[in-house]
CSV table of C-alpha atoms in Angstrom, one decimal:
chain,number,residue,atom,x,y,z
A,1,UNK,CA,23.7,12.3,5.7
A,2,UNK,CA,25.0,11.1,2.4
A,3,UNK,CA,23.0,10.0,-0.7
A,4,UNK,CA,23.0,7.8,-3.0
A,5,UNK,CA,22.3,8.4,-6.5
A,6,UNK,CA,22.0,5.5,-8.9
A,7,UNK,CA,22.1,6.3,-13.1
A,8,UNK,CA,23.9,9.8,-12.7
A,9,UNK,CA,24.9,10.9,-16.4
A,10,UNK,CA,28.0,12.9,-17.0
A,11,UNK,CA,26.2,16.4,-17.3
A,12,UNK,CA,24.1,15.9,-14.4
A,13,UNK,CA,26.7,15.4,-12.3
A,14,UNK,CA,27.8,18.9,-11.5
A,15,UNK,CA,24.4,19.8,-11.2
A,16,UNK,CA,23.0,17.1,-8.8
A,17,UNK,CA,26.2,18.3,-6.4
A,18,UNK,CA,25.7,21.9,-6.7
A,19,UNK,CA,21.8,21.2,-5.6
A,20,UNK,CA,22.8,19.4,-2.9
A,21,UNK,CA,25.5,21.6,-1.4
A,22,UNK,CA,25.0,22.8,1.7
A,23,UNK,CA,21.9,20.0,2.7
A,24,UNK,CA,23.3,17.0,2.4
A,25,UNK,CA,26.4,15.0,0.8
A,26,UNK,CA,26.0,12.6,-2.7
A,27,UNK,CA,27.9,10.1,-4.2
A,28,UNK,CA,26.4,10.0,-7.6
A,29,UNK,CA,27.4,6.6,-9.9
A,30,UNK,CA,26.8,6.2,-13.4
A,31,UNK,CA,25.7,2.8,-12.8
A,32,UNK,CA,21.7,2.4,-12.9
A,33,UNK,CA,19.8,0.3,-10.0
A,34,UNK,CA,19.0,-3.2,-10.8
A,35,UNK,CA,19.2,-6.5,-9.3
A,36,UNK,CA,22.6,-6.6,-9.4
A,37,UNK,CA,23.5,-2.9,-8.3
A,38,UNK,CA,21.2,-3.1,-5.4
A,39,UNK,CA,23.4,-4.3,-2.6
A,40,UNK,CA,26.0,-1.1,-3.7
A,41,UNK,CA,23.0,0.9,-1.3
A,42,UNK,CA,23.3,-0.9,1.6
A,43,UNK,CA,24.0,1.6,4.7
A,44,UNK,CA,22.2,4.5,2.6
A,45,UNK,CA,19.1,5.4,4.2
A,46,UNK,CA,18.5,7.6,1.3
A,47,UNK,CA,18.8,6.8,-2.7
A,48,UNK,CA,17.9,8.4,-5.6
A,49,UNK,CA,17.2,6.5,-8.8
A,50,UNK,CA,16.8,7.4,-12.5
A,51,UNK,CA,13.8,6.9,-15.1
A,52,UNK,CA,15.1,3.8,-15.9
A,53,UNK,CA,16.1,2.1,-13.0
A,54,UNK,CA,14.5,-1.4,-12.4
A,55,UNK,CA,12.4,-1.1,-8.9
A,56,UNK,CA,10.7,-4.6,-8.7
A,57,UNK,CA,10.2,-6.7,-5.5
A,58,UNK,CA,13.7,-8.1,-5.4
A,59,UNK,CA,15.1,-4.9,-5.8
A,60,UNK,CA,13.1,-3.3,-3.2
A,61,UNK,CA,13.3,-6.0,-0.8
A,62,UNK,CA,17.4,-5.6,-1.1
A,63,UNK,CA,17.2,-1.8,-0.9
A,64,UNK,CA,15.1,-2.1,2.4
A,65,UNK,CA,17.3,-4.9,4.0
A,66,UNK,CA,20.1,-2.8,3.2
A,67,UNK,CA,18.3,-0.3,5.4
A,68,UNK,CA,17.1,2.2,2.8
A,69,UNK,CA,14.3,3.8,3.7
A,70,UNK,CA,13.4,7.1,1.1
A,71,UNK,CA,13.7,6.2,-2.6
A,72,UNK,CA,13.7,9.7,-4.7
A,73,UNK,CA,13.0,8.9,-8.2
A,74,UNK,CA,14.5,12.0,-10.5
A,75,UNK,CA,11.2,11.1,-13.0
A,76,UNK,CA,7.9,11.6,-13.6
A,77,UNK,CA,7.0,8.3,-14.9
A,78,UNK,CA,7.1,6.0,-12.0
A,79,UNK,CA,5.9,2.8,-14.1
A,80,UNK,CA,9.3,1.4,-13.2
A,81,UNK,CA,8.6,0.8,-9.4
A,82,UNK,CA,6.2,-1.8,-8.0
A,83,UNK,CA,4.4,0.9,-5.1
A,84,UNK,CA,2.7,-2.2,-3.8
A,85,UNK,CA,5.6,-3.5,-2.6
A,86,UNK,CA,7.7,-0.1,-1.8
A,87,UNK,CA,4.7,0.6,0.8
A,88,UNK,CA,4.4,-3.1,2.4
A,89,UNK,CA,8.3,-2.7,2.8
A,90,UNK,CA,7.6,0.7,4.8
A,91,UNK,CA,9.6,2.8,1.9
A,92,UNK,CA,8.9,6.3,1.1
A,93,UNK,CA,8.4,7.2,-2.2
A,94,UNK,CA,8.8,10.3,-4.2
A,95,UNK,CA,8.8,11.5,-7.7
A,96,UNK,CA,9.3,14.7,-9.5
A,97,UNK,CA,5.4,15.6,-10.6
A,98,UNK,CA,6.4,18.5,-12.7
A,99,UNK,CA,9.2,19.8,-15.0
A,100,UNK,CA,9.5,22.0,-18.1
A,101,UNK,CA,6.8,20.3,-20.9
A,102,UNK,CA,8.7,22.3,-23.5
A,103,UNK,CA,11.6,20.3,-23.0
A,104,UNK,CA,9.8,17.6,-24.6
A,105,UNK,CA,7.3,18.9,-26.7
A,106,UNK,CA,10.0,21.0,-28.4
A,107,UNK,CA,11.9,17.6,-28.8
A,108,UNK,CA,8.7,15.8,-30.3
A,109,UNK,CA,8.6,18.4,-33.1
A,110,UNK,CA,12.7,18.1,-33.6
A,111,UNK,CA,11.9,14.3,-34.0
A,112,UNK,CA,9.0,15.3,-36.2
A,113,UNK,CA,10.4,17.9,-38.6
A,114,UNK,CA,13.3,15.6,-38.6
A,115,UNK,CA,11.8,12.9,-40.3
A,116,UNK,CA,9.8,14.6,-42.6
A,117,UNK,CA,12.2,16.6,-44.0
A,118,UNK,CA,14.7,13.5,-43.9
A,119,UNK,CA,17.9,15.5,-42.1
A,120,UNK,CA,19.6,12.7,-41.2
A,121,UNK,CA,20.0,11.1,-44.6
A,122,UNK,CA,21.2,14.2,-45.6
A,123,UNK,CA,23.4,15.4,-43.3
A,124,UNK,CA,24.7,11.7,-43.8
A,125,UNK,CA,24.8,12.3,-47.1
A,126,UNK,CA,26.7,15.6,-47.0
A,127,UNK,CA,29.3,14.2,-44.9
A,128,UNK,CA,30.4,12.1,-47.9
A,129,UNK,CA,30.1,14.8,-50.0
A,130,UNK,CA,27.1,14.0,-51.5
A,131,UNK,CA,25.0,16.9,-52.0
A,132,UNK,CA,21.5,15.3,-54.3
A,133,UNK,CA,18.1,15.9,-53.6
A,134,UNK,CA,17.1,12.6,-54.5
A,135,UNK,CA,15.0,10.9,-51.7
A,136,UNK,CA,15.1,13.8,-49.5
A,137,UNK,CA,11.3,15.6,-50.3
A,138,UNK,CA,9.0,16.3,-47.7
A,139,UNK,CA,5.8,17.9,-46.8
A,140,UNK,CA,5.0,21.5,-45.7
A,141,UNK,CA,3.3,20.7,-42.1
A,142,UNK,CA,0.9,24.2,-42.5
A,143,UNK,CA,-2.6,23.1,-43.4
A,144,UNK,CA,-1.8,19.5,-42.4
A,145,UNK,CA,-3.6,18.0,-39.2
A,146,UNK,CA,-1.9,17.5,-35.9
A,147,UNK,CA,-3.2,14.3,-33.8
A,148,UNK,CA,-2.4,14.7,-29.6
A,149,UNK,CA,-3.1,11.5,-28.2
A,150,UNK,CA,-3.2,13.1,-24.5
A,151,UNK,CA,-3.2,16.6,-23.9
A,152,UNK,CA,-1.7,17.5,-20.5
A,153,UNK,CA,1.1,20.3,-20.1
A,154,UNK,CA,3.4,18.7,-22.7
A,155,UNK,CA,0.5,17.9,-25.1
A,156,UNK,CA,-0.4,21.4,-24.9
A,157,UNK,CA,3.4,22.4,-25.5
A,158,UNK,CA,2.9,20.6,-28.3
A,159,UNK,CA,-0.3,21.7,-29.7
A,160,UNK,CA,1.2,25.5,-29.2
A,161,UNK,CA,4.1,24.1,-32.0
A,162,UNK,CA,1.4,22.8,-34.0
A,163,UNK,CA,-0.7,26.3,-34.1
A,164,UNK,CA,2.5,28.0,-34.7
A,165,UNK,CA,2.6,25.9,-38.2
A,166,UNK,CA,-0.8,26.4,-39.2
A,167,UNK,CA,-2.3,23.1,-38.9
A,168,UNK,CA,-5.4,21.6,-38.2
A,169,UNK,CA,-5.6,20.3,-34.4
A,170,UNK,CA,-7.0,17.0,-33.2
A,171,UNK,CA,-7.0,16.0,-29.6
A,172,UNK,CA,-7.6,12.7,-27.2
A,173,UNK,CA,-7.6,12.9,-23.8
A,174,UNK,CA,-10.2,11.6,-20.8
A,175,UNK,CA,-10.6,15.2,-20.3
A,176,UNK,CA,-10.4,18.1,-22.5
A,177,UNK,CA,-7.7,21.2,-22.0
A,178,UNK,CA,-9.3,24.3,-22.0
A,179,UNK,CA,-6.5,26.0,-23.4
A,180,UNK,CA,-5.9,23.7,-26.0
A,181,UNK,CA,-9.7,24.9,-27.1
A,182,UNK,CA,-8.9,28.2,-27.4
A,183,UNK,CA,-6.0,26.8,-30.0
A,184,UNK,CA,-9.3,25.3,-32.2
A,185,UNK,CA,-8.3,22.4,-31.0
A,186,UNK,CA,-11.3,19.3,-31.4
A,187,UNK,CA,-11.6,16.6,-29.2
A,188,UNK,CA,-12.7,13.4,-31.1
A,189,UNK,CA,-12.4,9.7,-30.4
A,190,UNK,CA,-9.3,7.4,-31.0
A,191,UNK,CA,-9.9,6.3,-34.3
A,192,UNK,CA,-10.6,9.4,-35.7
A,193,UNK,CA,-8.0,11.2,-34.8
A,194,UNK,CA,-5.8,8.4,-35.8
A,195,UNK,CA,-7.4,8.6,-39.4
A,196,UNK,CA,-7.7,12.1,-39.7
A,197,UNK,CA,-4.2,13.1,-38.9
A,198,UNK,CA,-1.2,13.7,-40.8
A,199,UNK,CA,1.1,13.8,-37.7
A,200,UNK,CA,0.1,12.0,-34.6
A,201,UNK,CA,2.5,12.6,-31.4
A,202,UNK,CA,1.7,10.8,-28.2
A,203,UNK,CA,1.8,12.6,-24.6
A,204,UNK,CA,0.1,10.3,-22.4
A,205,UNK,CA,1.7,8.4,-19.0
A,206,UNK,CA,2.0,4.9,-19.7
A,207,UNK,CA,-0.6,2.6,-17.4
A,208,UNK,CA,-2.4,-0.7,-17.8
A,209,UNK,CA,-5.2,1.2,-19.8
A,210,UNK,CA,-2.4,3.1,-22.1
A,211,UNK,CA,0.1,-0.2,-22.6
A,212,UNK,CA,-0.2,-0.4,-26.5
A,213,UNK,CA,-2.5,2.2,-26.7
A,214,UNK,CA,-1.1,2.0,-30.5
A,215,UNK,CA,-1.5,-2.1,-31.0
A,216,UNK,CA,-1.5,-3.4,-34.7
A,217,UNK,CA,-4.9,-2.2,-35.4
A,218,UNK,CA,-4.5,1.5,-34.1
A,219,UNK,CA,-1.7,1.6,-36.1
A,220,UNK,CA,-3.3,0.3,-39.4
A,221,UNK,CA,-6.2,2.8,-38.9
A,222,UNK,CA,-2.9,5.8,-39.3
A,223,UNK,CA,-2.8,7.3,-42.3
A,224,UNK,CA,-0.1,5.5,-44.9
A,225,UNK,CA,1.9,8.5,-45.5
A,226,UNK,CA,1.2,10.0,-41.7
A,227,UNK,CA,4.3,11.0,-39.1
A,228,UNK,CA,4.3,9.3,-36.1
A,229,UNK,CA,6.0,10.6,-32.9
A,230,UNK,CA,6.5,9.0,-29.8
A,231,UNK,CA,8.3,10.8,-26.6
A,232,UNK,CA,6.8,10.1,-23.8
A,233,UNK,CA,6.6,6.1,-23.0
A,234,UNK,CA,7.8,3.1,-25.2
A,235,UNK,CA,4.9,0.9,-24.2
A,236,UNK,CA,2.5,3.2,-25.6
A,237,UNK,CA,3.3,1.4,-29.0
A,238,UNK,CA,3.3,-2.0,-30.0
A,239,UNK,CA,6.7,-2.0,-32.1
A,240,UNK,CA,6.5,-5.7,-33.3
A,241,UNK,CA,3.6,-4.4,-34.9
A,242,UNK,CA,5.0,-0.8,-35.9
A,243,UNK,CA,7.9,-2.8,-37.7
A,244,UNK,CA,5.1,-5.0,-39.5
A,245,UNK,CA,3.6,-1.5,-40.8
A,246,UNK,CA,7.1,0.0,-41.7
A,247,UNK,CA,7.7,-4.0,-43.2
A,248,UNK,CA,4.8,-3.1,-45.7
A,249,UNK,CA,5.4,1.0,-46.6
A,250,UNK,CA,3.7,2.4,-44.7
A,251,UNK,CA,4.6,5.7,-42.5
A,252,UNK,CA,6.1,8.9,-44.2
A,253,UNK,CA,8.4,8.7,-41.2
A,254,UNK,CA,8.7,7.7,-37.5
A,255,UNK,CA,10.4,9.7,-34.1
A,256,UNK,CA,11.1,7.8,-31.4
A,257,UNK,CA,12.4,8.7,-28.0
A,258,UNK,CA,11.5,5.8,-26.3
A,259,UNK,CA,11.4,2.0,-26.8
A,260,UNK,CA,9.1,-0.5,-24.7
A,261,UNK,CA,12.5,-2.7,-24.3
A,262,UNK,CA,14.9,0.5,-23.7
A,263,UNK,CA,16.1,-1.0,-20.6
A,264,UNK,CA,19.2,-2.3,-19.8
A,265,UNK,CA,20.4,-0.6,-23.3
A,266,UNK,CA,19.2,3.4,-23.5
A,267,UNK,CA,21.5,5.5,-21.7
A,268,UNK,CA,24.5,2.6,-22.1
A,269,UNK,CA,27.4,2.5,-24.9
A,270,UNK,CA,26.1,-0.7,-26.4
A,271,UNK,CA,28.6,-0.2,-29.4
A,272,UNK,CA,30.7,-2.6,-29.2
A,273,UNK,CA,28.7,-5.4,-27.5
A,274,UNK,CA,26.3,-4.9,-30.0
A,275,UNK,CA,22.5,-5.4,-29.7
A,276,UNK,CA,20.7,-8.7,-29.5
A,277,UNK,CA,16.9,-7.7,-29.6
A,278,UNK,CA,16.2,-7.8,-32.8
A,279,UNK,CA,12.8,-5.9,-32.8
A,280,UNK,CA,15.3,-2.7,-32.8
A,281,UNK,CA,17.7,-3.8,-34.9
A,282,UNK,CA,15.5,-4.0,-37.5
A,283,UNK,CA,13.7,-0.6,-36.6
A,284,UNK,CA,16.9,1.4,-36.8
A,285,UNK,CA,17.3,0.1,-40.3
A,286,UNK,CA,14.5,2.0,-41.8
A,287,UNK,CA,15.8,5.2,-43.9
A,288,UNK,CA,12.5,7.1,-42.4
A,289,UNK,CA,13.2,5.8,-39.0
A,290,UNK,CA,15.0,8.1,-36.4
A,291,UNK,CA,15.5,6.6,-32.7
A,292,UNK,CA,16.8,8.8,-29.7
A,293,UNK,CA,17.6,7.6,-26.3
A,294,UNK,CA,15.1,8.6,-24.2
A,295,UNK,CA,16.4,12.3,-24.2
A,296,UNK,CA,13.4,14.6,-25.2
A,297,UNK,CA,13.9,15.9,-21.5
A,298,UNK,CA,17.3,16.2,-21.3
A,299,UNK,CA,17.6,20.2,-21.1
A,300,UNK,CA,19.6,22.2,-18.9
A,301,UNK,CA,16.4,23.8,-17.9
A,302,UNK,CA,14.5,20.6,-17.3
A,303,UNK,CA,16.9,18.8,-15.5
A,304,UNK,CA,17.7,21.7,-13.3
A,305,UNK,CA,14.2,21.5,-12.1
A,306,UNK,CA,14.6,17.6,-11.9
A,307,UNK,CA,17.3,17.8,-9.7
A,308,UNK,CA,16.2,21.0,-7.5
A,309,UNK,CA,12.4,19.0,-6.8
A,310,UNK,CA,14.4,15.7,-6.1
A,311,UNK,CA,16.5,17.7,-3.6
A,312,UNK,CA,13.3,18.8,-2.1
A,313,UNK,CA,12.0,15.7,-2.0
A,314,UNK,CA,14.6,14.6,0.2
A,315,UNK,CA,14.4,17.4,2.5
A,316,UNK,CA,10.8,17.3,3.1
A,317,UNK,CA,11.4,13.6,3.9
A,318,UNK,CA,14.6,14.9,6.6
A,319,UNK,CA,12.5,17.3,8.0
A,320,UNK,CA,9.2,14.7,8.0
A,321,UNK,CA,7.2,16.4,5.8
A,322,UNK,CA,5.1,14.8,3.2
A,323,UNK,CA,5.3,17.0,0.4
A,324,UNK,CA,2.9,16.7,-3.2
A,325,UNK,CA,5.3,14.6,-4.9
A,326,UNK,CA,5.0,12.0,-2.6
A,327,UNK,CA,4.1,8.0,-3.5
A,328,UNK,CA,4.0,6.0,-0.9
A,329,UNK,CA,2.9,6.0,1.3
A,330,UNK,CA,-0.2,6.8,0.1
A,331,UNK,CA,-2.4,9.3,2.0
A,332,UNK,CA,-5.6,7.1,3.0
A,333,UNK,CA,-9.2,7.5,1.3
């Protein structure tokens, strides 16, 4: 059998064929799956998509006409398919439930350290020959206070970092990590944390009860001089109203991986078309602002594991298992 795999980058490539050797044959496109890509799956029983493939009801309803039947999503997130309407189609479902958290925690605290200490004005700087100080001071991190909003296996990665530094540590989460304890960590409400701490990183799955989870008046309640990191989803923060706050001064600096509108532009070479959404234009113009494309996992480590559990995703599905990483269908109450 031969799969499909929609939004292959260039590095994964080598990989994702290697994995599959031997099992089954793939024809991996750079392309990513939309409306428009859809139909390029008809005849493959089997696709696998990337993180920011768009899997709504038109898509699915062309994917399962086209006689798809097994959608292995090389994510964890899986806020980018409509389940609903995979399972009323009969599709099966999988995602990839676990890979390395240190891929992105250690990313979170690049994005971090990056803007505090303001390395890419100066390495910008330095390529012109430039070589002042001016502009460029930041703040020693030890004795400071880390706020993890969500404090699963990445958040705990995190939090590890954060020890490592010296500082203070704040957590939020529906349930408390024992481990993190043991770091000294303190569990407190929302609005503490979000006044307390210096540095606040988020690490929580984006769902209806964590869309905006840092509207307008979470983000007013930040410290003005605090770090804010986001590398998990983009829809955790409201970015009309995180431009607002950067509009007025506020924010020593600002990491982002992610962007609630990344798709359809993150992971594309948009340089020459340019960029009409204007919410980003205007939030890559800060000086304190650094934005990444969505690649706090991108490790050879992490995506090895990526690509080996999608690959045994797709043989649990040949063989007619239903393995743990398993969507739809879903096992019944």
């Amino acid at each position: 059998m031969e799969i499909l795999a929609f939004g292959v980058q260039a590095d994964e490539k080598p990989m994702i064929e290697r994995a599959f050797a031997g099992h089954h044959d793939v024809r991996c496109l750079d392309v990513f799956l939309n409306e428009d890509t859809a139909p390029i799956a008809a005849g493959y029983e089997i696709i696998s998509t990337s993180v920011n493939a768009i899997l709504d009801h038109r898509v699915l309803q062309t994917l399962a006409a086209g006689g798809t039947q097994m959608i292995a999503q090389r994510s964890t997130g899986f806020n980018n398919i409509d389940l609903e309407v995979a399972e009323r189609l009969g599709l099966t479902v999988a995602r990839v439930s676990y890979y390395s958290p240190y891929s992105v925690a250690e990313f979170a605290w690049t994005l971090a350290m990056a803007v505090n200490r303001r390395i890419v004005r100066a390495s910008n700087r330095t390529r012109d020959f430039d070589f002042r100080l001016d502009g460029l001071m930041g703040r020693d991190m030890h004795g400071r206070t880390a706020g993890v909003l969500g404090t699963g296996k990445i958040g705990e990665a995190f939090a590890r970092i954060a020890h490592g530094f010296g500082m203070r540590l704040l957590g939020w989460d529906v349930a408390e990590n024992p481990a993190c304890l043991e770091l000294g960590m303190e569990y407190v409400d929302k609005d503490r944390l979000l006044a307390e701490a210096d540095l606040v990183s988020l690490h929580v799955p984006l769902l209806p009860a964590t869309h905006h989870l840092l509207d307008a008046a979470g983000l007013k309640a930040m410290k003005d001089d605090a770090v804010l990191v986001n590398s998990s989803r983009g829809g955790l923060v409201d970015t009309e109203a995180l431009v607002a706050e950067l509009r007025a001064g506020r924010f020593a600096g600002v990491g982002l991986d992610v962007y609630e509108a990344e798709a359809g532009l993150f992971f594309l070479d948009k340089s020459l078309a340019g960029v009409e959404d204007d919410t980003l234009a205007r939030l890559v113009t800060f000086p304190h602002v650094v934005v990444t494309s969505h690649q706090a996992y991108y490790t050879e480590d992490a995506v090895g594991q990526i690509i080996d559990t999608t690959v045994q995703n797709v043989l649990d599905y040949t063989a007619g298992r239903r393995g743990e990483n398993v969507l739809v269908p879903r096992v019944a109450a």
